[in-house]
Short mmCIF file of C-alpha atoms in Angstrom, two decimals:
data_model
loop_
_atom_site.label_atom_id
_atom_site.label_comp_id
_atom_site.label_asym_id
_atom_site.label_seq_id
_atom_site.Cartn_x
_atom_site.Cartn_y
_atom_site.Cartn_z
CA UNK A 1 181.91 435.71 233.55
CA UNK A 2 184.72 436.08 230.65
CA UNK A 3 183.40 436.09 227.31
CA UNK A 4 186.11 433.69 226.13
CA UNK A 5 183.99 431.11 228.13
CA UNK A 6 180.49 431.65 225.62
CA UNK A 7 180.00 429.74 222.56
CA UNK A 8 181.43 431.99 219.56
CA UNK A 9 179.56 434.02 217.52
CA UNK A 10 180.10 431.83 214.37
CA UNK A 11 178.74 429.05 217.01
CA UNK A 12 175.48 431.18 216.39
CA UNK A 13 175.47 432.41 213.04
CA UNK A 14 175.77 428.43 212.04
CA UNK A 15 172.68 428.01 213.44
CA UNK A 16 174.43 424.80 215.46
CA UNK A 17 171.55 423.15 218.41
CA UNK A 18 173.33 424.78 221.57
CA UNK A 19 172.43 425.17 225.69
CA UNK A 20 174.78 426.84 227.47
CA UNK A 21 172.86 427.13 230.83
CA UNK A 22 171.49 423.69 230.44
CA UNK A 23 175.54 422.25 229.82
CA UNK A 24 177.02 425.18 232.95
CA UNK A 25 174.12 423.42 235.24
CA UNK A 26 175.26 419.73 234.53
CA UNK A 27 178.77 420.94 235.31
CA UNK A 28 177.67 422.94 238.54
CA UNK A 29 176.25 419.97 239.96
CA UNK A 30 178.76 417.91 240.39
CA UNK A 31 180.57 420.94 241.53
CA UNK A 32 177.60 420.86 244.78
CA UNK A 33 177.02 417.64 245.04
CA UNK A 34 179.61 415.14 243.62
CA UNK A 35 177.53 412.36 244.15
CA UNK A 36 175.52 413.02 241.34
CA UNK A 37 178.04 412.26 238.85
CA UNK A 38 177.29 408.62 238.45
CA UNK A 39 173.38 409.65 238.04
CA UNK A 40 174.96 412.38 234.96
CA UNK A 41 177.29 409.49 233.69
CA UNK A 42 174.02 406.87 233.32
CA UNK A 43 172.65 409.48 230.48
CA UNK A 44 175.99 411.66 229.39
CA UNK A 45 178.24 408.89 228.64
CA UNK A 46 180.92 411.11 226.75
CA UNK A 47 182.37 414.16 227.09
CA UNK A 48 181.36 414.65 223.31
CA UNK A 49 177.67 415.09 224.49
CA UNK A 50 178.82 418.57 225.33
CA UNK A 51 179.33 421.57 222.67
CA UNK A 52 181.92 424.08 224.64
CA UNK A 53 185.53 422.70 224.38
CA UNK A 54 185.42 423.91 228.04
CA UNK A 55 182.88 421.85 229.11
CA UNK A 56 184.25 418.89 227.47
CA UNK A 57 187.52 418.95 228.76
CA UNK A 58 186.26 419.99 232.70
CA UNK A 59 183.58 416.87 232.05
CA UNK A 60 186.51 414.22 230.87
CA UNK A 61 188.41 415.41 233.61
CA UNK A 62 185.58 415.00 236.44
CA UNK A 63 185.24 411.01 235.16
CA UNK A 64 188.79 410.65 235.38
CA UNK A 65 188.96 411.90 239.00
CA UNK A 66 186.23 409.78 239.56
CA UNK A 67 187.53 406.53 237.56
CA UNK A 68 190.69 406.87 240.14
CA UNK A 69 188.05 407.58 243.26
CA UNK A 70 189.69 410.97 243.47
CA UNK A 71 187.05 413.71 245.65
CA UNK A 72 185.66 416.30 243.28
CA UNK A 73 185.40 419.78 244.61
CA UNK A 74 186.44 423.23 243.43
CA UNK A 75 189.68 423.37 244.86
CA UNK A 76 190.56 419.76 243.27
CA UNK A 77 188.49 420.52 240.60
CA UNK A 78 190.49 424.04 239.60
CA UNK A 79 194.15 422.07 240.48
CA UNK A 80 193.56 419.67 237.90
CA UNK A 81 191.88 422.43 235.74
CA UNK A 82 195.13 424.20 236.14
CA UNK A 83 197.62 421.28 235.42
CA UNK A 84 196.09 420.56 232.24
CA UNK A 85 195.63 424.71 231.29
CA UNK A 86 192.13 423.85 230.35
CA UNK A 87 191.82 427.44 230.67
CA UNK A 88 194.19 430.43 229.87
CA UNK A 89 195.19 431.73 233.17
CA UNK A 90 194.01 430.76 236.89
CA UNK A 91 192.01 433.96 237.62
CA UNK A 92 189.68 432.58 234.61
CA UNK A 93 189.40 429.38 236.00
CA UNK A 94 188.53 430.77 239.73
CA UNK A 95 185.82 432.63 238.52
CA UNK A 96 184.64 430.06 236.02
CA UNK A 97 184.24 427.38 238.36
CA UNK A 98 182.48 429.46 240.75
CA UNK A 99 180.05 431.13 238.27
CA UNK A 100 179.48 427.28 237.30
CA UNK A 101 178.26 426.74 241.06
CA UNK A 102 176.32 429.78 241.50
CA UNK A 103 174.60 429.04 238.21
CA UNK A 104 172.35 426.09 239.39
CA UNK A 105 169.01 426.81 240.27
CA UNK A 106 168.94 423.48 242.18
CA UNK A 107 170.47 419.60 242.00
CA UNK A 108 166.95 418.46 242.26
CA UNK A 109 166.67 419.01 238.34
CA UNK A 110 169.91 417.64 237.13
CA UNK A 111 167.77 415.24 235.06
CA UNK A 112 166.03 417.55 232.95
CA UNK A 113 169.25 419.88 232.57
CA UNK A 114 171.04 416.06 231.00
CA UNK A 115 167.92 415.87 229.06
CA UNK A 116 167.85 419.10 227.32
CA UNK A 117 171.90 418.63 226.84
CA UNK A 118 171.30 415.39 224.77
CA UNK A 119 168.53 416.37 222.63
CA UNK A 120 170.86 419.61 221.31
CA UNK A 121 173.49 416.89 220.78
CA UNK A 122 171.63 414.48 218.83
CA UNK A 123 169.99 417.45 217.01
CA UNK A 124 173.36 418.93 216.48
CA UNK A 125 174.46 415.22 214.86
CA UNK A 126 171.12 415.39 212.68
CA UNK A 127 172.14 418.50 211.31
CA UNK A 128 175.82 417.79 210.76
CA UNK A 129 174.40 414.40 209.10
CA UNK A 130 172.42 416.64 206.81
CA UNK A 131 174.97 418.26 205.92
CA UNK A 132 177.21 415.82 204.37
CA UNK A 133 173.86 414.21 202.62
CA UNK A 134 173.74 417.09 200.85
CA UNK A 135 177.53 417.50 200.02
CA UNK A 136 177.45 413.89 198.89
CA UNK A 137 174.57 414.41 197.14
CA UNK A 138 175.85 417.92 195.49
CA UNK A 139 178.95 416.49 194.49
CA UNK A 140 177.66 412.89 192.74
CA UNK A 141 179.39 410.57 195.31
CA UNK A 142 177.88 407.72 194.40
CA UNK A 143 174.37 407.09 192.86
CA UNK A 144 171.13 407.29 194.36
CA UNK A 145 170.72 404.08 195.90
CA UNK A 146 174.16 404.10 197.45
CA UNK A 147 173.65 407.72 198.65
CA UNK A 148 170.14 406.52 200.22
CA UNK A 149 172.06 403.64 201.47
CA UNK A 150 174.83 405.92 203.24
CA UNK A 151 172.11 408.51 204.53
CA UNK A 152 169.74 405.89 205.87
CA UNK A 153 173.11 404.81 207.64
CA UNK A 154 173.94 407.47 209.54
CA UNK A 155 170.51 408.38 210.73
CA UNK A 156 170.73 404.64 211.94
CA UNK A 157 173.97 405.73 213.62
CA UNK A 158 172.60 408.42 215.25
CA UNK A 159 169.62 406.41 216.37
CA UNK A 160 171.79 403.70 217.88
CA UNK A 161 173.49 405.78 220.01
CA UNK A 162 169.87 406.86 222.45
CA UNK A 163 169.83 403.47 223.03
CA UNK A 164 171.02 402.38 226.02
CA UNK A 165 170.38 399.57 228.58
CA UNK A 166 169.47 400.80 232.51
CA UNK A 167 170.76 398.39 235.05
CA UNK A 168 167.61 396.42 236.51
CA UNK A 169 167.77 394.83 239.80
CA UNK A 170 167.45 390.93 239.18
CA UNK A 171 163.92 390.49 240.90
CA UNK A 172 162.34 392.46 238.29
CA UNK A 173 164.18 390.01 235.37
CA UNK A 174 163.85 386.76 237.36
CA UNK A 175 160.38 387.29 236.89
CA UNK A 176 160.79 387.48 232.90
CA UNK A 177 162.67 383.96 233.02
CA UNK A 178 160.72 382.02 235.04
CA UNK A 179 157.33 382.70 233.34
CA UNK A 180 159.82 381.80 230.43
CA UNK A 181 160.73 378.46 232.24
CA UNK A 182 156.96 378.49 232.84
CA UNK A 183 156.02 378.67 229.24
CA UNK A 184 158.62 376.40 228.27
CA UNK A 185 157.16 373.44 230.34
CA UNK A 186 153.79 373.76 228.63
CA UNK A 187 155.90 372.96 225.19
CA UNK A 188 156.02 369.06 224.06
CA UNK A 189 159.69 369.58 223.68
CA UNK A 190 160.96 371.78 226.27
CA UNK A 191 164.81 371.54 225.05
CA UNK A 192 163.99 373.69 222.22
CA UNK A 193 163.00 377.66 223.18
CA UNK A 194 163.06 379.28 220.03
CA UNK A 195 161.57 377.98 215.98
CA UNK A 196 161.81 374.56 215.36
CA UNK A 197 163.64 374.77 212.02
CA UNK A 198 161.99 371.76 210.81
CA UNK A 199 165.45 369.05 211.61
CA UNK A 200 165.17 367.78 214.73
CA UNK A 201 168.64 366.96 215.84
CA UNK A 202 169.84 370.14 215.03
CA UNK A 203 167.08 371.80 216.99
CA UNK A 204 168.02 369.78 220.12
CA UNK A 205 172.06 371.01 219.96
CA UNK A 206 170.64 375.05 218.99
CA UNK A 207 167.89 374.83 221.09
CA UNK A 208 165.86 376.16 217.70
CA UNK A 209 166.35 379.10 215.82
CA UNK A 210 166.56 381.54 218.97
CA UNK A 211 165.73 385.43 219.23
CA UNK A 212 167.96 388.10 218.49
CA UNK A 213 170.82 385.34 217.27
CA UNK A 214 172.58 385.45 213.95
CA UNK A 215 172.71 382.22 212.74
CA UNK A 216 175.73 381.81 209.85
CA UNK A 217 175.27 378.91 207.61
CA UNK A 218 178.26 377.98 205.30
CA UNK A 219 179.38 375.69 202.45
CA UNK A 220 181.36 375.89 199.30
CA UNK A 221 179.33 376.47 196.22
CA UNK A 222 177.09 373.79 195.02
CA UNK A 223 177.01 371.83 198.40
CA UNK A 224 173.45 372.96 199.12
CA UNK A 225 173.32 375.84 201.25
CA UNK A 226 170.39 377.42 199.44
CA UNK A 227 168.38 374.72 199.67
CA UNK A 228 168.87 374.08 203.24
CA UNK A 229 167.66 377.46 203.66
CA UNK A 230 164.71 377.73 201.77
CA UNK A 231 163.72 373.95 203.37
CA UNK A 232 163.88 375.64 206.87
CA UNK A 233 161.93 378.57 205.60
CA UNK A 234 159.12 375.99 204.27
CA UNK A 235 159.20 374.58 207.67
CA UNK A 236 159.20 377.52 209.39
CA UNK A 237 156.34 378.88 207.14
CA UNK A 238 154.17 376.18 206.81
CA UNK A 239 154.31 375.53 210.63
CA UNK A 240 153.30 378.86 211.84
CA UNK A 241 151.11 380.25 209.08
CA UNK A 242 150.56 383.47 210.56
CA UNK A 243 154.38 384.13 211.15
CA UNK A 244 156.51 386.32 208.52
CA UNK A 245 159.08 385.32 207.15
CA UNK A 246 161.80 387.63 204.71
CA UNK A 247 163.32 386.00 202.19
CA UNK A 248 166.81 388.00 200.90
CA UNK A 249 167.80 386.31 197.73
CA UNK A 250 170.86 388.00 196.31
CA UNK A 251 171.37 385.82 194.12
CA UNK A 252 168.39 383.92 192.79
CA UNK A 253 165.38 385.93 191.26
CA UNK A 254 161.88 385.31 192.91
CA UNK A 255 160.84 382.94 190.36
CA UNK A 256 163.66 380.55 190.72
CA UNK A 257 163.26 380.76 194.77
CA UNK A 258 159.88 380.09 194.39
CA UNK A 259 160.39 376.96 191.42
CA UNK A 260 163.05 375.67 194.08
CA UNK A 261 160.60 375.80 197.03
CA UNK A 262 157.66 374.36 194.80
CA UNK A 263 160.29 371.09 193.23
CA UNK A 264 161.28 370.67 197.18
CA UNK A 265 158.40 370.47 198.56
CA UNK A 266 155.82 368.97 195.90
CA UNK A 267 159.38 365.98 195.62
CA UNK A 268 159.08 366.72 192.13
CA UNK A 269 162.75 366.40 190.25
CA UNK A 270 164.06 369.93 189.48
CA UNK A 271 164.76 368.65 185.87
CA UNK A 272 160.94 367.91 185.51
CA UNK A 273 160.35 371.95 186.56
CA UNK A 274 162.43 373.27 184.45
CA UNK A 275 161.32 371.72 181.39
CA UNK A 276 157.58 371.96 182.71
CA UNK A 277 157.04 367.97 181.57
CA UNK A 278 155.24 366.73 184.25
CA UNK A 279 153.25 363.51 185.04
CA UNK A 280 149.47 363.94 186.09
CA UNK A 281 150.34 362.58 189.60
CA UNK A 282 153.17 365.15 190.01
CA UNK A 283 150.89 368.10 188.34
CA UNK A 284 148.22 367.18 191.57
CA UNK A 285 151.46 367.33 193.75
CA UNK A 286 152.90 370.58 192.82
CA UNK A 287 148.96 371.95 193.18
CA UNK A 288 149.07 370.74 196.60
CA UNK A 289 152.35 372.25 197.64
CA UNK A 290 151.42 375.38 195.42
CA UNK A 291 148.62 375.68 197.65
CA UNK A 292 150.26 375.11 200.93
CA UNK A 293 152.73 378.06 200.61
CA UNK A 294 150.56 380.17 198.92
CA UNK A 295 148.70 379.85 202.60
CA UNK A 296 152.10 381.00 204.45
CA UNK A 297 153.48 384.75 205.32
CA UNK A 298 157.14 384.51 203.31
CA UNK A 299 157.97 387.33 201.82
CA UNK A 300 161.03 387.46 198.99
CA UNK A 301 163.13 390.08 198.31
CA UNK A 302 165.57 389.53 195.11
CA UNK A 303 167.33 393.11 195.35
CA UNK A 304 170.89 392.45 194.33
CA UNK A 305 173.63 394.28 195.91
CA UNK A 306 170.85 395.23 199.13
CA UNK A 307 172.59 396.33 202.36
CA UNK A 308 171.66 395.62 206.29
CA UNK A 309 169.63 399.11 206.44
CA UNK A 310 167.86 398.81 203.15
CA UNK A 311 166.69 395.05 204.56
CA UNK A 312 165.56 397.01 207.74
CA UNK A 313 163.62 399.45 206.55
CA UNK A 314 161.72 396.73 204.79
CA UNK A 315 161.33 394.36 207.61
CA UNK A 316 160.22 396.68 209.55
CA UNK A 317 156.95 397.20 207.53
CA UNK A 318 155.89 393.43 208.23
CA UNK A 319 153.77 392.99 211.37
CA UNK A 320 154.54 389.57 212.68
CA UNK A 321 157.97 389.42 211.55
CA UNK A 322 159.53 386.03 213.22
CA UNK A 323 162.70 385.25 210.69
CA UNK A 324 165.16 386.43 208.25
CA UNK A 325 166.95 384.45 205.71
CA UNK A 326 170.02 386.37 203.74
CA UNK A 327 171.40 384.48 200.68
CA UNK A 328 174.23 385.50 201.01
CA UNK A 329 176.91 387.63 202.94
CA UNK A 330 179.38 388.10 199.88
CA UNK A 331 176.70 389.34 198.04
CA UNK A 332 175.73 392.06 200.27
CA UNK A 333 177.42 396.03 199.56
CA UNK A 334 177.89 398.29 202.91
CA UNK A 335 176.02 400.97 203.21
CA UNK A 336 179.17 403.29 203.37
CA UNK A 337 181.76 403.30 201.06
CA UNK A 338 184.86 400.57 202.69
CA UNK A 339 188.24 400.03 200.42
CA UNK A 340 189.03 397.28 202.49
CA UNK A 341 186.79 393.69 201.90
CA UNK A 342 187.25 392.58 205.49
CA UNK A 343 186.18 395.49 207.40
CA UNK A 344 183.66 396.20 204.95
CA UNK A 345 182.44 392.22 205.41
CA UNK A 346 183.09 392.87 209.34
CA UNK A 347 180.73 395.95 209.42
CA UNK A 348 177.73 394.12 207.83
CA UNK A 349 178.14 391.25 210.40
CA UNK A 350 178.07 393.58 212.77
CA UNK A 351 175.18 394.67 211.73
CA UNK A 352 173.25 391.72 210.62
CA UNK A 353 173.85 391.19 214.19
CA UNK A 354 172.55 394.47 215.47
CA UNK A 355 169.54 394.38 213.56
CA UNK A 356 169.03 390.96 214.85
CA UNK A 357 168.94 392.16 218.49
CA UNK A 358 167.07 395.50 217.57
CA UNK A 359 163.98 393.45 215.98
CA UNK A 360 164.11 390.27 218.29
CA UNK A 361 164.40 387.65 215.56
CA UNK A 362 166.81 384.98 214.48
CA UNK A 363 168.83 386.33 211.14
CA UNK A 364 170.00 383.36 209.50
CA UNK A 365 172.30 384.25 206.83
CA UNK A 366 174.61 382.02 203.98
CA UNK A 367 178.39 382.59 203.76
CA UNK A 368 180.64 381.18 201.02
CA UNK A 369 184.00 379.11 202.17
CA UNK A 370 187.29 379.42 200.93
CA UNK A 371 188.92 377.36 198.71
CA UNK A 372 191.30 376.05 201.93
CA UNK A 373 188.87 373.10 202.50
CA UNK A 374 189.38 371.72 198.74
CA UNK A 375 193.33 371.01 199.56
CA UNK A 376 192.67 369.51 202.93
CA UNK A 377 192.30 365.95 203.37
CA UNK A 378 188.86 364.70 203.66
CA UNK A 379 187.72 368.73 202.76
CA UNK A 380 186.04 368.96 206.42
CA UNK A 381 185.42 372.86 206.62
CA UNK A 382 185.98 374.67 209.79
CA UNK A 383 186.03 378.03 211.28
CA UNK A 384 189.03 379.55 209.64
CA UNK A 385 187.74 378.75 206.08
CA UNK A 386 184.83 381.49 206.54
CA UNK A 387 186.20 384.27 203.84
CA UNK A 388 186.92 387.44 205.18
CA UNK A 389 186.78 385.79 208.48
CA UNK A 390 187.69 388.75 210.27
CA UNK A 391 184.51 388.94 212.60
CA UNK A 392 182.12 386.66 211.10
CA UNK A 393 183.38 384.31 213.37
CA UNK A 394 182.86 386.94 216.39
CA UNK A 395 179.34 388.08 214.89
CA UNK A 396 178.31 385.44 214.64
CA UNK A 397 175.99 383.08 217.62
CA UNK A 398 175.94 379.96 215.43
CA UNK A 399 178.03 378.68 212.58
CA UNK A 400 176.72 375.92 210.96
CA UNK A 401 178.73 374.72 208.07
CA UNK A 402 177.28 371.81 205.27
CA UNK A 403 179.08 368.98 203.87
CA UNK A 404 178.67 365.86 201.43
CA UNK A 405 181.42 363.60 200.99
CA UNK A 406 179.74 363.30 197.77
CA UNK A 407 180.48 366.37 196.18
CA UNK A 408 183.86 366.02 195.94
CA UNK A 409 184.04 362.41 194.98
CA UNK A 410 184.67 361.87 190.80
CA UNK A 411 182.34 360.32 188.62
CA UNK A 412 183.25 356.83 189.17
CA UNK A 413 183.23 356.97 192.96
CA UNK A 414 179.88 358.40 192.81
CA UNK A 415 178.73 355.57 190.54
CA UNK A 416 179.81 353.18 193.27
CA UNK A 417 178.62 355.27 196.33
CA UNK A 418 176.18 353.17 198.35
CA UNK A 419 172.76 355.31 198.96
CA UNK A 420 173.70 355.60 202.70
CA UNK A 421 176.48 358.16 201.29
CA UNK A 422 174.56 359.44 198.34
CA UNK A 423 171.42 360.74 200.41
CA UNK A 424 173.34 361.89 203.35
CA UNK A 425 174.81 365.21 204.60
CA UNK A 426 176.42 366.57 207.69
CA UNK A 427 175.45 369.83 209.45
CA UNK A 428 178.18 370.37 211.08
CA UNK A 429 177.85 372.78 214.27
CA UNK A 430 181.29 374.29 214.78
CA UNK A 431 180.04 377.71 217.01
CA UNK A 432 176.50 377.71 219.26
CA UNK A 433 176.67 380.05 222.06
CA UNK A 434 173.64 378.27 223.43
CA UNK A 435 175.31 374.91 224.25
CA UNK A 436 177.38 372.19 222.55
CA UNK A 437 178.88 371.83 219.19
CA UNK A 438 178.60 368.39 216.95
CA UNK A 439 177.56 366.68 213.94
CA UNK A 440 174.18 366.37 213.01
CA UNK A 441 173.63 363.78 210.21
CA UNK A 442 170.69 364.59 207.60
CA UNK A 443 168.83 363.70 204.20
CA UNK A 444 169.59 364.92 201.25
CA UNK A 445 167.54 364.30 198.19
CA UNK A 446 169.49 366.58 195.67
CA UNK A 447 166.76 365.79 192.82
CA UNK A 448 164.68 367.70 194.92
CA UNK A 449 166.81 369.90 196.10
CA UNK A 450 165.91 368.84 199.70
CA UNK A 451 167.09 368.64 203.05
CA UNK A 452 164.89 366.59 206.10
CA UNK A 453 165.35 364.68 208.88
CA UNK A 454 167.24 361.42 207.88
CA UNK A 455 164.41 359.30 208.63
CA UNK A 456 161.69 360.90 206.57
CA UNK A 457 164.44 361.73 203.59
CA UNK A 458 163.00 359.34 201.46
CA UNK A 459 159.09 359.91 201.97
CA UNK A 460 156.49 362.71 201.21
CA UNK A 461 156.90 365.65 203.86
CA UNK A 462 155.34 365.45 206.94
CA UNK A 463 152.15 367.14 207.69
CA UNK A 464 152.25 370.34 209.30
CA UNK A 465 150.69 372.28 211.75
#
C-alpha cells in the first residue's frame, strides 16, 4: 500500500483519536457489498466522520453515486476516483481500492467497524473543543462566566450531534398513541393533552401547555406579560404540587417575583405590599396564600444575563421537572460570542427550542414587541412586531401575544372606561401548531397584578387540587 495513503506522522505526534483499519473496513464494504451503504449512512451521516482526506472524499463520492442510483463497484468506483484526481495517479488508486477490499475481515461486522469510527470522531471533536477552551481561556476572551458559557456550549454541540432518530415502523408508535388516546379518555376534559395553564379558553384552542413546545408570550412593556406568567406558574404549581416548576427571572429579583406571586394570589393590592400596611383580614390572606406556595415545587432563578445552557444544566438537577418559564428573551446573552442581534436572538430560540424537545417540557418564554404596534391604529400586535423576528416566529410552536385597550387610552378615557373594558384583556393566539388561532378574552385585575378566567376575575381564586 503507498505510504502517501497513511495518516501523517504529525497526524501522530498530535496525539489526534485516529483508526485507520476501522475507517479502510467501512470503505471496503461497500466496495463488497454495496448494499450496505444505506446501513453505513444510518450511523456515518457525513463524510466529516472520517479523518483521512482520502477517505472523505472516496466516502462523499460513494453517497453521491448512490443519491443518483449510480452501481458502486471498483471499476465505477476508481472512474469517478479518477475524474475527480482524488488520488495522484491511477496506479495509486488501483491498488488503493483493492487493498481497501482485501482489507475486510468480513461485512458481517460493518457495525462495529462504524462504531469504533464515530467514537475517534467525537473524541477527536472533544479534544479539538479542549483546545480552544484553553486558548480562550489563555488569552482572556471573555470572563469566566462567558468562557463557561461558550465551553458548556460546545460540549452541548458535540453532544447533539450522537443524537439521532432511527426510523420505527408505525406499529411499534401506534401503540404509543393510542394508549395516549387511551389515557386521554380517562381525563374530564379530553380536548386538553398537556398542563392546564389555569385559563380555560385558552387551554381549549392550545390544547394546554404541551410537551417539548416553546410557547412565546409577547406584549409591549407594562401590558402584563409578567404577571400572566407567574399566574400560570401559580396554577400550574398549586395544581400539581409535586411537579417542578423553573422560574427564569431576568429581570425581577426573587423577592419581587415572590411579593408579585404573594399580592396575586392572596388579591391583596400591590400598593398595600409594598408599603407592608395591611388590614388584619388581608394579613390572614397573604398567610394563606404564603402557605399554599410554600407547599408547591417552583423554583426561581434571578441570574441576569443567563444563557439556554447555563438554564440546562440547572434544570437538569430537578427531578420532576414539568415547566419552564423565561422572563424574558431580550434579556438572555448567547452562549458564544454573535455581533449580529438577530442571529444571536435566532440561536437562543433555537435553542430554547432544542432544550424544550431534549427535556420533554413546555418552555414558555416572554418576548418584548416593537414599537410598530404604538403607530398602528387600534395598536393590535401581530407576528411581525416580535423584535428580532428573524426566527422567533419559526422557533417558536405558539405565539401568544397580550393586549388591553386600556393601556393605551389617556387619563380621561380611562376615567370614563366602563369596568367591562377596565378588567378585560385579550390573549390573542396568532401561531399554535396544535390547531386554530383566535382571541381568547380574560380578567385582569391590575391591582393585583392578576390574570383569570373572566368569570372568576372578580372573586377569590378557585380552590385547587
Amino acid at each position: 500500500m503507498p505510504d502517501d495513503k497513511l495518516p501523517s506522522l504529525e497526524a501522530y505526534t498530535q496525539g489526534l483519536p485516529y483508526n485507520l483499519e476501522a475507517e479502510q473496513s467501512v470503505l471496503g464494504c461497500v466496495l463488497l457489498d454495496p448494499e450496505k451503504l444505506p446501513d453505513i449512512m444510518e450511523k456515518i451521516a457525513s463524510p466529516e466522520v472520517f479523518y483521512n482526506e482520502q477517505h472523505k472524499k472516496l466516502y462523499a463520492l460513494m453517497i453521491r453515486m448512490f443519491s443518483e442510483s449510480r452501481p458502486i463497484d471498483y471499476i465505477t468506483l476508481l472512474e469517478k476516483a479518477r475524474s475527480e484526481e482524488i488520488f495522484d495517479n491511477d496506479a495509486t488508486a488501483k491498488s488503493y481500492l483493492l487493498h481497501l477490499m482485501e482489507l475486510v475481515p468480513t461485512t458481517s461486522n460493518l457495525s462495529n467497524y462504524c462504531d469504533i469510527v464515530l467514537e475517534k470522531y467525537y473524541m477527536r471533536n472533544l479534544l479539538s473543543a479542549a483546545t480552544e477552551i484553553e486558548s480562550s481561556v489563555r488569552q482572556g476572551e471573555g470572563s469566566a462566566s462567558e468562557l463557561l458559557d461558550a465551553a458548556e456550549q460546545k460540549i452541548y454541540d458535540i453532544r447533539q450531534g450522537r443524537q439521532s432518530s432511527e426510523l420505527r415502523p408505525i406499529s411499534e408508535v401506534i401503540i404509543g398513541v393510542y394508549d395516549n388516546i387511551y389515557e386521554m379518555n380517562q381525563k374530564d376534559d379530553t380536548r386538553i393533552t398537556g398542563l392546564a395553564s389555569g385559563f380555560t379558553q385558552l387551554d381549549l384552542i392550545l390544547s394546554g401547555l404541551n410537551r417539548s413546545d416553546l410557547i412565546l408570550v409577547a406584549a409591549r412593556p407594562g401590558m402584563g406579560k409578567s404577571a400572566f406568567a407567574l399566574n400560570i406558574a401559580a396554577n400550574v404549581g398549586i395544581k400539581h404540587p409535586d411537579m417542578d416548576v423553573a422560574i427564569f427571572s431576568l429581570e425581577m429579583s426573587n423577592p419581587q417575583l415572590v411579593s408579585r406571586m404573594l399580592c396575586s394570589d392572596a388579591l391583596i393590592p400591590s400598593d398595600k405590599m409594598r408599603t407592608g400596611r395591611l388590614e388584619k383580614e388581608e394579613w390572614s390572606k397573604l398567610a394563606v396564600s404564603a402557605q399554599r406556595l410554600a407547599g408547591t415545587h417552583i423554583w426561581l432563578d434571578d441570574t441576569a444575563g443567563i444563557s439556554v445552557p447555563q438554564m440546562k444544566a440547572k434544570v437538569r438537577r430537578l427531578k420532576n421537572l414539568g415547566l419552564i418559564i423565561i422572563d424574558y428573551l431580550q434579556l438572555m446573552t448567547s452562549s458564544t460570542r454573535i455581533e449580529n442581534r438577530v442571529q444571536e436572538i435566532s440561536q437562543m430560540t433555537r435553542g430554547l427550542k432544542i432544550m424544550a424537545k431534549e427535556l420533554d417540557v413546555p418552555v414558555i418564554c416572554l418576548s418584548q414587541l416593537s414599537r410598530a404596534a404604538e403607530q398602528r391604529q387600534g395598536h393590535r400586535p401581530m407576528l411581525s412586531d416580535l423584535r428580532e423576528s428573524g426566527s422567533i416566529e419559526q422557533d417558536a410552536d405558539s405565539v401568544l401575544f397580550l393586549f388591553r385597550e386600556e393601556y393605551y387610552a389617556d387619563n380621561e378615557e380611562r376615567d370614563g372606561a366602563d369596568d367591562a373594558t377596565r378588567n378585560t384583556a385579550i390573549c390573542i393566539v396568532a401561531k399554535n401548531r396544535h390547531g386554530s388561532t383566535g382571541d381568547v378574552m380574560i380578567g385582569w385585575q391590575g391591582e393585583y397584578t392578576r390574570f383569570s378566567n373572566l368569570e372568576m376575575s372578580r372573586e377569590a381564586p378557585p380552590p385547587f387540587g
